[in-house]
Coordinates of C-alpha atoms in Angstrom, one line a residue:
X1 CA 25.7 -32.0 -26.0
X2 CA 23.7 -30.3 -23.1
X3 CA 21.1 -27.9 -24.0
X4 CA 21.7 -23.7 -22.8
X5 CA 19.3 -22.4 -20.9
X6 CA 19.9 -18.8 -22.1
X7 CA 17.3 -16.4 -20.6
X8 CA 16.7 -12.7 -21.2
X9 CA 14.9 -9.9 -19.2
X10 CA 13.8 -6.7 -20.6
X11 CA 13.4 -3.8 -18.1
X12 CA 11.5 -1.0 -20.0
X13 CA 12.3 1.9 -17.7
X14 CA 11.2 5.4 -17.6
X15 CA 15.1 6.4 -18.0
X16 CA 16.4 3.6 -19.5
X17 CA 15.4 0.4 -21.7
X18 CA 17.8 -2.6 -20.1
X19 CA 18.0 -6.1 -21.6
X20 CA 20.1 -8.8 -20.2
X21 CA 21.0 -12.0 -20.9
X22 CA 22.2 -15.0 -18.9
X23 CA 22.5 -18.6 -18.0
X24 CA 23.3 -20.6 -14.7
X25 CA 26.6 -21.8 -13.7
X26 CA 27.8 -25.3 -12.7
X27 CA 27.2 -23.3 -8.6
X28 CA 23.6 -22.4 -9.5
X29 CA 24.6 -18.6 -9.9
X30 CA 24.0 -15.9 -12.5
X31 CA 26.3 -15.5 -14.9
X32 CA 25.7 -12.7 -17.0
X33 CA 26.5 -12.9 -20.5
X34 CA 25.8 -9.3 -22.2
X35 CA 23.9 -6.5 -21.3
X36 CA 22.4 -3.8 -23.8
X37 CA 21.5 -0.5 -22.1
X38 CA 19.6 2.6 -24.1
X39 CA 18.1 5.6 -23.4
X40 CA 13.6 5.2 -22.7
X41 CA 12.3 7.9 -25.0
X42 CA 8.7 6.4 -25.1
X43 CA 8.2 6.3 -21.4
X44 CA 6.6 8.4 -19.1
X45 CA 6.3 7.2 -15.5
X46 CA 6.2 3.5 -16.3
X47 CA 3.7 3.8 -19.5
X48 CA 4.6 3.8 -23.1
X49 CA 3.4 6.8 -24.7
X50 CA 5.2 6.6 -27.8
X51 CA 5.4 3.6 -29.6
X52 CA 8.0 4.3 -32.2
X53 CA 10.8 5.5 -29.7
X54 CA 9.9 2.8 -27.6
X55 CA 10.6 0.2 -30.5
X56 CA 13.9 2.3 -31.3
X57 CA 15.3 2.0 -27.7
X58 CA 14.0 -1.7 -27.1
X59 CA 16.0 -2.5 -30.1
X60 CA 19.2 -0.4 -29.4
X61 CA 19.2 -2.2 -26.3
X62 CA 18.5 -5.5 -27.8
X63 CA 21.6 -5.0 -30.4
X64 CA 24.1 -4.0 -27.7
X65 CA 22.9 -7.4 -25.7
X66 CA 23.6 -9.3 -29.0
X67 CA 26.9 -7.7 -29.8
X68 CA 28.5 -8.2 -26.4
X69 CA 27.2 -11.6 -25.6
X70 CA 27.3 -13.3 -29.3
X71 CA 24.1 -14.7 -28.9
X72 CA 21.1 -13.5 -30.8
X73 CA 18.0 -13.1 -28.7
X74 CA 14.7 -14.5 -29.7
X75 CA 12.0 -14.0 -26.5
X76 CA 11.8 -11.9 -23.0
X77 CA 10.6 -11.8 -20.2
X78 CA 9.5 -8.2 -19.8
X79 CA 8.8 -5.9 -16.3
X80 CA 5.3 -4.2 -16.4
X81 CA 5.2 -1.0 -14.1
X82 CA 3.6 2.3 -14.3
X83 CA 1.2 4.2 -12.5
X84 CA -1.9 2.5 -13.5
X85 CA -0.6 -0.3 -11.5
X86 CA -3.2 -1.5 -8.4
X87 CA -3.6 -4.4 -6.3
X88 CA -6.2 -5.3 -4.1
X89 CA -7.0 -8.4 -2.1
X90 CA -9.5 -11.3 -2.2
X91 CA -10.2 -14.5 -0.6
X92 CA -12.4 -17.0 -2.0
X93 CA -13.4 -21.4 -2.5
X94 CA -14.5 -24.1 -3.9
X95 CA -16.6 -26.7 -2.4
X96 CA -15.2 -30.2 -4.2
X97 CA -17.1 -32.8 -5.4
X98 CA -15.2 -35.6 -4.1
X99 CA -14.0 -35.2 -0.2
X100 CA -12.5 -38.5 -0.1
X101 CA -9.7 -37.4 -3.4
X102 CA -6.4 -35.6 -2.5
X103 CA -6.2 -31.9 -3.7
X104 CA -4.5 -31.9 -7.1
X105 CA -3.4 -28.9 -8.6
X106 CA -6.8 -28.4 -11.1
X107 CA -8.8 -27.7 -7.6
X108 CA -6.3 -24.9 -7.6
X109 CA -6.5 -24.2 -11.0
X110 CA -10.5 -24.1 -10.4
X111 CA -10.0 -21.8 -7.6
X112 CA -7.6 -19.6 -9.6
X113 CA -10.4 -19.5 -12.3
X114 CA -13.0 -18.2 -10.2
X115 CA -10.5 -15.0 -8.9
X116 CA -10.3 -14.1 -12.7
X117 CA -13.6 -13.8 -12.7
X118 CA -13.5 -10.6 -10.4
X119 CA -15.2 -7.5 -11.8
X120 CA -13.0 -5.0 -12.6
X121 CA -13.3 -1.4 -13.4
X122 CA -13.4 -0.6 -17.5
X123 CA -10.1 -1.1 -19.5
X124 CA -8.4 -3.2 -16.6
X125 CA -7.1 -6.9 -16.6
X126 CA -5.7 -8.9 -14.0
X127 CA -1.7 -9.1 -14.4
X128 CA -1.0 -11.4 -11.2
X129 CA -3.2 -13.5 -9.1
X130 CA -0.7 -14.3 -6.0
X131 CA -2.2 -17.1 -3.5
X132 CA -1.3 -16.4 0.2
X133 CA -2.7 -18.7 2.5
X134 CA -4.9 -21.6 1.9
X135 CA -7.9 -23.0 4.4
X136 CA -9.1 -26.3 4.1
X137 CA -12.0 -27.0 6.2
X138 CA -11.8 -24.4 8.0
X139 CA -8.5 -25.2 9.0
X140 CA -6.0 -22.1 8.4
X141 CA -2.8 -21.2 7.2
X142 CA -2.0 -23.8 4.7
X143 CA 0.9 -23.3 2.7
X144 CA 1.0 -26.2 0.6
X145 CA -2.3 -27.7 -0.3
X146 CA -1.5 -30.3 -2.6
X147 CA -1.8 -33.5 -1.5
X148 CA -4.3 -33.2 1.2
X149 CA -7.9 -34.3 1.9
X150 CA -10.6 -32.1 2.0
X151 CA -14.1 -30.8 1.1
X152 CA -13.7 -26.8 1.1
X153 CA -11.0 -25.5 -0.3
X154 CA -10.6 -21.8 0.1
X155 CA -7.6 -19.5 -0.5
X156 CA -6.6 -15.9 0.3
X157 CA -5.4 -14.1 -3.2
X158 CA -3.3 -10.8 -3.5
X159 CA -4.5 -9.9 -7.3
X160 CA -2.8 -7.3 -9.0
X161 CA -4.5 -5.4 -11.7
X162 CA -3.0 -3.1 -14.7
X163 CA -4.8 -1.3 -17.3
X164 CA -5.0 -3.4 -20.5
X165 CA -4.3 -1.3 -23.4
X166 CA -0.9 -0.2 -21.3
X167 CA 0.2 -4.0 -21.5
X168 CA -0.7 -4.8 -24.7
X169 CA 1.1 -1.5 -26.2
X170 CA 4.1 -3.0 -24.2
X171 CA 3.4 -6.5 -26.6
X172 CA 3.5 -4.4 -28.8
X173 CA 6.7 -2.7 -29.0
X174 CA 8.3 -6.2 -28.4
X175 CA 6.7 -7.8 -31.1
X176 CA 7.6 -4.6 -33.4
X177 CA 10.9 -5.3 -32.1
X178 CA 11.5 -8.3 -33.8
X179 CA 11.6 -10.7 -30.9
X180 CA 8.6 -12.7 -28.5
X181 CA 7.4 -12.2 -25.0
X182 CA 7.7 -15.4 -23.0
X183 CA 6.4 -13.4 -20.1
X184 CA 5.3 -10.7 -17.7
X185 CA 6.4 -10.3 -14.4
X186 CA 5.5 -7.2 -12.0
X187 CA 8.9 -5.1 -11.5
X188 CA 8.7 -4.9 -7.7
X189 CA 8.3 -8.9 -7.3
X190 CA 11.6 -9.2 -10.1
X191 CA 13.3 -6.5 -8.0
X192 CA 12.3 -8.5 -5.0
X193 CA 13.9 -12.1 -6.3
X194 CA 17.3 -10.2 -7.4
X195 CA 17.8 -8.8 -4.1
X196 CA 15.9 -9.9 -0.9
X197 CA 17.4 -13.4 0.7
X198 CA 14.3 -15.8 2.0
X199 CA 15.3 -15.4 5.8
X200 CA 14.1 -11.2 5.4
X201 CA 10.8 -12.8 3.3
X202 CA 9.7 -14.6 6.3
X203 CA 10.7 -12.3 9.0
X204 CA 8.9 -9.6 7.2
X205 CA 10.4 -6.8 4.8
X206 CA 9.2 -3.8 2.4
X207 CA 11.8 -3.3 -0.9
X208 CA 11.5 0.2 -2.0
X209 CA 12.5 0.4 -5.9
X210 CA 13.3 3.8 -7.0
X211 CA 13.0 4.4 -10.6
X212 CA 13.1 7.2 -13.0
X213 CA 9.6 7.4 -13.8
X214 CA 8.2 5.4 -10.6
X215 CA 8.6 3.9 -6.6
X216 CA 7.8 0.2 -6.3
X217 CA 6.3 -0.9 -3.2
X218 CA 6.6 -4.7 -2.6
X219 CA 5.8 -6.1 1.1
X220 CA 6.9 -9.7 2.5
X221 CA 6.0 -11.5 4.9
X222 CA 6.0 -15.5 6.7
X223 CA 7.7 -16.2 2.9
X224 CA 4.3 -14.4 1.1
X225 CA 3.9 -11.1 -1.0
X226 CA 1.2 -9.4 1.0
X227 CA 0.8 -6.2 -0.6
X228 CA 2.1 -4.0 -3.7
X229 CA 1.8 -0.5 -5.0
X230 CA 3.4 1.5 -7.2
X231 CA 3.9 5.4 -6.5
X232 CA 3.8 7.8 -9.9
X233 CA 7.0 9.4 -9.1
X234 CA 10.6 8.4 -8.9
X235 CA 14.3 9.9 -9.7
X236 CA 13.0 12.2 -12.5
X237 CA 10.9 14.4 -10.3
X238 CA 13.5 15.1 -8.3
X239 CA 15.6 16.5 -11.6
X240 CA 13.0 18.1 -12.7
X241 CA 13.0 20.1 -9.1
X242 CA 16.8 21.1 -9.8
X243 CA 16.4 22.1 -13.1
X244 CA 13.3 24.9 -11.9
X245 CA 15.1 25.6 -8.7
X246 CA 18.6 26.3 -10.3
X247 CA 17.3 27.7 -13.1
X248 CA 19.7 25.0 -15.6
X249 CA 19.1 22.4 -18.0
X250 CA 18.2 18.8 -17.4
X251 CA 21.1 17.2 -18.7
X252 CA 22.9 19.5 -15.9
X253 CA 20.4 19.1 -13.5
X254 CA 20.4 15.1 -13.5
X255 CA 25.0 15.4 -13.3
X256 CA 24.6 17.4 -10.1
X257 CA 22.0 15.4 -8.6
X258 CA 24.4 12.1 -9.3
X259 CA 27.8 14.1 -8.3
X260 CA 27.0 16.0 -5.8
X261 CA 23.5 15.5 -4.7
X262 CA 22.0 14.6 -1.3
X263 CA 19.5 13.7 0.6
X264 CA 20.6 15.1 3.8
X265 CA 21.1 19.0 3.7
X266 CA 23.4 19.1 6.8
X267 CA 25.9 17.2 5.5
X268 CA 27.3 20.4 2.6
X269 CA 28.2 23.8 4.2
X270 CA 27.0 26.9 3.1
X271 CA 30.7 27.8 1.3
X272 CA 30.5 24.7 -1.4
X273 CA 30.0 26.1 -4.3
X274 CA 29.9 23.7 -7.6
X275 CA 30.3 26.1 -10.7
X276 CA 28.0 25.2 -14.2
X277 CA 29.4 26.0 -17.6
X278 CA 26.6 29.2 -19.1
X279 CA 24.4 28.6 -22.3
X280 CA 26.2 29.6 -25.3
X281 CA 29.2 31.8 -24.0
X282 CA 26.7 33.1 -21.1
X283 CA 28.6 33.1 -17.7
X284 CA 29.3 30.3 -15.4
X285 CA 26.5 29.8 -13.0
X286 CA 27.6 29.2 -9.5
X287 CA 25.0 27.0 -7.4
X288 CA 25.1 25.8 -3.4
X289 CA 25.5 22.6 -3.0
X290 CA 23.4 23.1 0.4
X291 CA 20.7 24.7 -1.5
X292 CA 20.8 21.3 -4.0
X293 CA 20.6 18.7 -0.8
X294 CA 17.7 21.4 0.2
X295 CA 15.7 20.5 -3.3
X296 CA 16.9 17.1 -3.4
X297 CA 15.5 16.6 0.9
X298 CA 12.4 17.9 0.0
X299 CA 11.3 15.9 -3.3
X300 CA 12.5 12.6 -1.4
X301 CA 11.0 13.4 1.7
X302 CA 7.6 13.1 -0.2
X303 CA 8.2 10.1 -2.1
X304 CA 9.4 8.6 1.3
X305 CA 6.4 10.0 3.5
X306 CA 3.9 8.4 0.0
X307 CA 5.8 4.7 0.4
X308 CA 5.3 5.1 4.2
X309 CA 1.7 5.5 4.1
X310 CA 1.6 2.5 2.1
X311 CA 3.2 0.5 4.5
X312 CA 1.4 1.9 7.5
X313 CA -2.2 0.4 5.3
X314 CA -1.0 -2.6 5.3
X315 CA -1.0 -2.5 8.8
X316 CA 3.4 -2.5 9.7
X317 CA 2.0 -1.6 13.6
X318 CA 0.1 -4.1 14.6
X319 CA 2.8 -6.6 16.1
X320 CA 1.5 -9.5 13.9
X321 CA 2.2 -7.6 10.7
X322 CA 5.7 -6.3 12.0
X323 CA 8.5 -5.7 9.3
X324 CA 10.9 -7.2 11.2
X325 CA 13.8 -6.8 8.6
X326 CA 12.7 -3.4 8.0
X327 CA 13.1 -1.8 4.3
X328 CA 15.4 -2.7 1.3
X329 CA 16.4 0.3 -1.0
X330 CA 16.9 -1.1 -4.6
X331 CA 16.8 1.0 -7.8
X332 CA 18.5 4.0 -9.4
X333 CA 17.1 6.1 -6.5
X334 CA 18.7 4.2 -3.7
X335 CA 22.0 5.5 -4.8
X336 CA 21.7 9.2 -4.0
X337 CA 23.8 9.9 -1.0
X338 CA 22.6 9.6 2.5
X339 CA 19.3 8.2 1.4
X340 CA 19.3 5.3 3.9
X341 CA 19.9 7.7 6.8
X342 CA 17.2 10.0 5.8
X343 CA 14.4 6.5 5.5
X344 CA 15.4 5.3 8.5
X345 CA 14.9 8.8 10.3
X346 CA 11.1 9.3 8.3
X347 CA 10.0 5.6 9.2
X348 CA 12.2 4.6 12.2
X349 CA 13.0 1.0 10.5
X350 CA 16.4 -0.6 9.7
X351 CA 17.3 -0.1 6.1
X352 CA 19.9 -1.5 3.9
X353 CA 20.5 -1.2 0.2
X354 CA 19.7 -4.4 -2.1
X355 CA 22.2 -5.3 -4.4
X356 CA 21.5 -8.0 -7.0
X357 CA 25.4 -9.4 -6.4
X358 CA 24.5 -12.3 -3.9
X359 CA 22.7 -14.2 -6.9
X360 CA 25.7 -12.8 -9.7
X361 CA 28.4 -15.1 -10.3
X362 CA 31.6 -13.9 -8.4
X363 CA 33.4 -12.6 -12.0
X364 CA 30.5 -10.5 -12.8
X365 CA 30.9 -7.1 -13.8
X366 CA 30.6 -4.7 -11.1
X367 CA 28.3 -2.3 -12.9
X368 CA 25.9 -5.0 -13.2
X369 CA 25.9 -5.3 -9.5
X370 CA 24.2 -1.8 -9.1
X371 CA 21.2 -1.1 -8.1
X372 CA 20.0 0.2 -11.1
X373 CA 20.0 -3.5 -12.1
X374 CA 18.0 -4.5 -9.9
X375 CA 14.8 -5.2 -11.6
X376 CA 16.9 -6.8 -15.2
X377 CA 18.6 -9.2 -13.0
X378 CA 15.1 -10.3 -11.4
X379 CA 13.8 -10.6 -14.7
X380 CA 16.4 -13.0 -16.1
X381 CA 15.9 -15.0 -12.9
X382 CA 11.7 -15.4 -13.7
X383 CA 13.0 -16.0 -17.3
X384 CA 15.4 -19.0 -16.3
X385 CA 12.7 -20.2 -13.7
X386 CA 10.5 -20.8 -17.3
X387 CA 13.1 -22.6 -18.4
X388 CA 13.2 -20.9 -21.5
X389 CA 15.6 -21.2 -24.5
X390 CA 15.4 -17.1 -24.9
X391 CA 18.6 -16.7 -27.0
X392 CA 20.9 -18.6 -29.7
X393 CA 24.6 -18.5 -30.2
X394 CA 25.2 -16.3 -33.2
X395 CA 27.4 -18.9 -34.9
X396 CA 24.1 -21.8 -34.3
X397 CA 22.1 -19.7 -36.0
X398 CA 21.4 -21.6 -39.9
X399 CA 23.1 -18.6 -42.5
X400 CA 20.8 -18.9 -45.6
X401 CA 22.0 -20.4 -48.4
X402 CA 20.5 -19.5 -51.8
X403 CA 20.9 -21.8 -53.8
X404 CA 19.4 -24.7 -51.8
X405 CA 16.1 -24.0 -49.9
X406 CA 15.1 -27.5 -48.7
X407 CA 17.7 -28.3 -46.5
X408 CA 17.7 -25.4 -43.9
X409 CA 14.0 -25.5 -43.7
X410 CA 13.6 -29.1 -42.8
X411 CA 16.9 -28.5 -40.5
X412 CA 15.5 -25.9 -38.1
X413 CA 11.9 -27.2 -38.2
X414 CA 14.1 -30.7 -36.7
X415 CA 15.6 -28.6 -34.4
X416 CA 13.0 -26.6 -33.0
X417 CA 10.9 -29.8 -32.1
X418 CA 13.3 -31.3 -30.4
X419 CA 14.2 -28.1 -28.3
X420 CA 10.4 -28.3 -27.4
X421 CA 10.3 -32.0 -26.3
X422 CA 13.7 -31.3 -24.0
X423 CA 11.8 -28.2 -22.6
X424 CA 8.6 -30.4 -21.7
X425 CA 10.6 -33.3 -20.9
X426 CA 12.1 -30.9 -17.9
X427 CA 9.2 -29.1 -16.9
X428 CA 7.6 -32.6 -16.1
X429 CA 9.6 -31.9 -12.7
X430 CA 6.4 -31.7 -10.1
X431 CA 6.2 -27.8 -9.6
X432 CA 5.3 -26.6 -6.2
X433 CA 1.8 -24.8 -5.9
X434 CA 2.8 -21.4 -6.4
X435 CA 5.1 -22.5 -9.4
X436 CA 2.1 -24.4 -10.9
X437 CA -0.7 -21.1 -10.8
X438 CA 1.8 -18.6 -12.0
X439 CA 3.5 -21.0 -14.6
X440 CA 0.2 -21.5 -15.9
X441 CA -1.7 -18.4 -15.5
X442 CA 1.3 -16.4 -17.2
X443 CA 0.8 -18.6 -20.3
X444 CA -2.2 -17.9 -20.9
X445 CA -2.1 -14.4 -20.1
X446 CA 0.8 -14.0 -22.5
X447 CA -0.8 -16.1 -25.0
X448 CA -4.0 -13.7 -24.8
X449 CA -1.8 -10.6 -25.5
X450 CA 0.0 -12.9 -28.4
X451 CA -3.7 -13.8 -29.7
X452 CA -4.7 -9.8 -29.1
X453 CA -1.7 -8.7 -30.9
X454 CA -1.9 -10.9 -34.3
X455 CA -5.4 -10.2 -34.4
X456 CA -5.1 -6.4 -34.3
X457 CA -2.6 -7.1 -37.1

């Protein structure tokens, strides 16, 4: 019998804690086979700050994903986020020994080793090191390198860099949680895979992800992530603007924003009036919805005019660097109405919203085709790109039997090697470049949070 190849994504939110879990089809889509959702009570803008709820709402999640899909998960891939988030970039070589040998991926893997060795500022680690173009010499724009002849081999890197003792209290919780991480992968580059389509890669495109606790900036272009940045605010400002401004409680404060809110304050007339239940028997409190857009217009706004600056760095005017597919809206944010008009009046660029559906399997739910799943979908995609075995069918899982404790031990160790072979047997598939230095680099990168973790034990 064929081997699954179940994957699971955990997106550790600032509002919510999402993990999903799913397989490919016989048509190469996503079919999604449970998803657990809970409430983040640990996060604050993208970092954990308490470890306990954190481990609560990762396994709340983590149950619900079990109970709907009937398969009990083991590893994840996780999402890393947060403000302390930076990226920066950096071009460097190698001069090769041996002109007269091809380029085989350990030149790369030399050249990789040599970005890692970057100074950074105290308490930060490299999380990504992204290759862009390669130069062999001297001659440019290189995508693939493998293969080729060559003396000096130099590459330009996007590296992105993260504060270390955020990630590892990420491991953390997930090891705490009673399952393994099989990998890291930036939110805005998951986001990216779930909802951008190659042809808007190459002609150039910025996806805007607009979380709870952050906006991820991820920019495309010729096919190549050329820069990243991550913005410390997102949804939850803009509740926290209603709740001062209408003088109400959050819970209240995030309903009207969902039900009625908008980003354009011409759209509501000055006579709609939504009524709020009062605190406690107090009176009903009566509130414009054209004062709400007003809040709501001038917290985006901001956020908008913070992501635009960020694209104008990267240089979006010179003609070379034009976005020619503009900006993709993905995340809980991008669903606040009128949003799309309002970007494309601040920045003067087309603008769509993403939805993760065109990689979904056509019977998938349609919740899961929201937005808001945006960067859980990604994440299962990275996971099944591992090919990882992330979850088990509840019924394959050995029950213990007391009475006899040989049998069930020798059993799973049997079964467990053989998974591994099958895994190495398919990986043996020649990788392309970029598949090779992230495949390679994440392993050891998780394996040094793995090593960090069980030390600090």
């Amino acid at each position: 019998m064929e081997k699954e190849n179940i994957a699971v994504g955990l997106d550790i939110g600032t509002t919510k804690i999402v993990a999903m879990i799913g397989k490919k089809n016989e048509y190469g889509k996503l079919e999604i086979l449970g998803v657990g959702k809970s409430k983040s009570l640990g996060v604050a803008r993208g970092v954990v700050n308490n470890i306990t709820q954190t481990i609560q709402s990762i396994q709340q999640a983590v149950q619900e994903a079990e109970n709907k899909s009937g398969y009990k998960i083991k590893d994840v891939v996780v999402g890393i986020a947060g403000q302390h988030i930076r990226s920066i970039q950096h071009s460097d070589y190698i001069i090769r020994s041996n002109a007269e040998e091809v380029i085989g991926g350990n030149d790369i893997q030399i050249l990789i080793g040599q970005v890692h060795k970057l100074a950074m500022l105290p308490g930060e680690e490299i999380i990504h090191v992204l290759p862009q173009e390669f130069k062999i010499d001297g001659q440019s724009e290189i995508k693939e390198p493998i293969g080729m002849y060559g003396g000096r081999l130099e590459s330009s890197f996007h590296v992105v860099v993260g504060q270390a003792s955020s990630i590892r209290n990420v491991g953390r919780c997930i090891q705490s949680s009673g399952i393994e991480l099989s990998g890291l992968t930036l939110e805005p580059l998951a986001s990216a895979d779930a909802v951008l389509s190659q042809e808007e890669k190459e002609a150039g495109v910025a996806l805007i992800d607009i979380g709870g606790g952050t906006t991820d900036l991820a920019i495309f272009k010729d096919g190549i992530i050329r820069h990243t940045a991550v913005i410390p605010f997102g949804g939850n400002v803009i509740t926290d603007d209603i709740k001062e401004g209408c003088s109400i409680i959050e819970k209240q404060a995030e309903l009207l924003k969902v039900k009625f809110g908008s980003a354009w304050p011409g759209e509501n007339k000055d006579n709609e009036i939504v009524s709020i239940p009062g605190l406690r028997g107090r009176e009903p409190k009566e509130i414009s919805l054209k004062n709400l857009s007003k809040i709501i217009h001038a917290r985006v706004v901001e956020i908008i005019e913070q992501v635009f600056t960020e694209i104008k760095d990267y240089g979006h005017e010179d003609p070379r660097k034009k976005l020619i597919a503009g900006i993709v809206l993905t995340g809980g944010g991008a669903q606040l109405n009128h949003i799309k008009q309002l970007v494309e009046y601040i920045t003067g660029m087309d603008t769509r919203i993403g939805y993760p559906n065109e990689h979904l399997a056509g019977n998938s739910d349609e919740e899961i085709s929201s937005p808001l799943y945006a960067t859980a979908v990604g994440l299962v995609m990275n996971s099944i790109e591992k090919q990882t075995q992330s979850a088990v069918r509840v019924d394959a899982v050995e029950p213990s039997k007391p009475p006899v404790f040989r049998a069930p031990i020798v059993q799973k160790q049997e079964i467990d090697v053989s998974d591994n072979e099958e895994v190495e047997e398919e990986i043996k598939k020649e990788p392309t470049t970029g598949e090779k230095i992230s495949r390679s680099f994440f392993d050891r990168y998780v394996d040094k949070i793995k090593d960090f973790l069980d030390n600090a034990e």
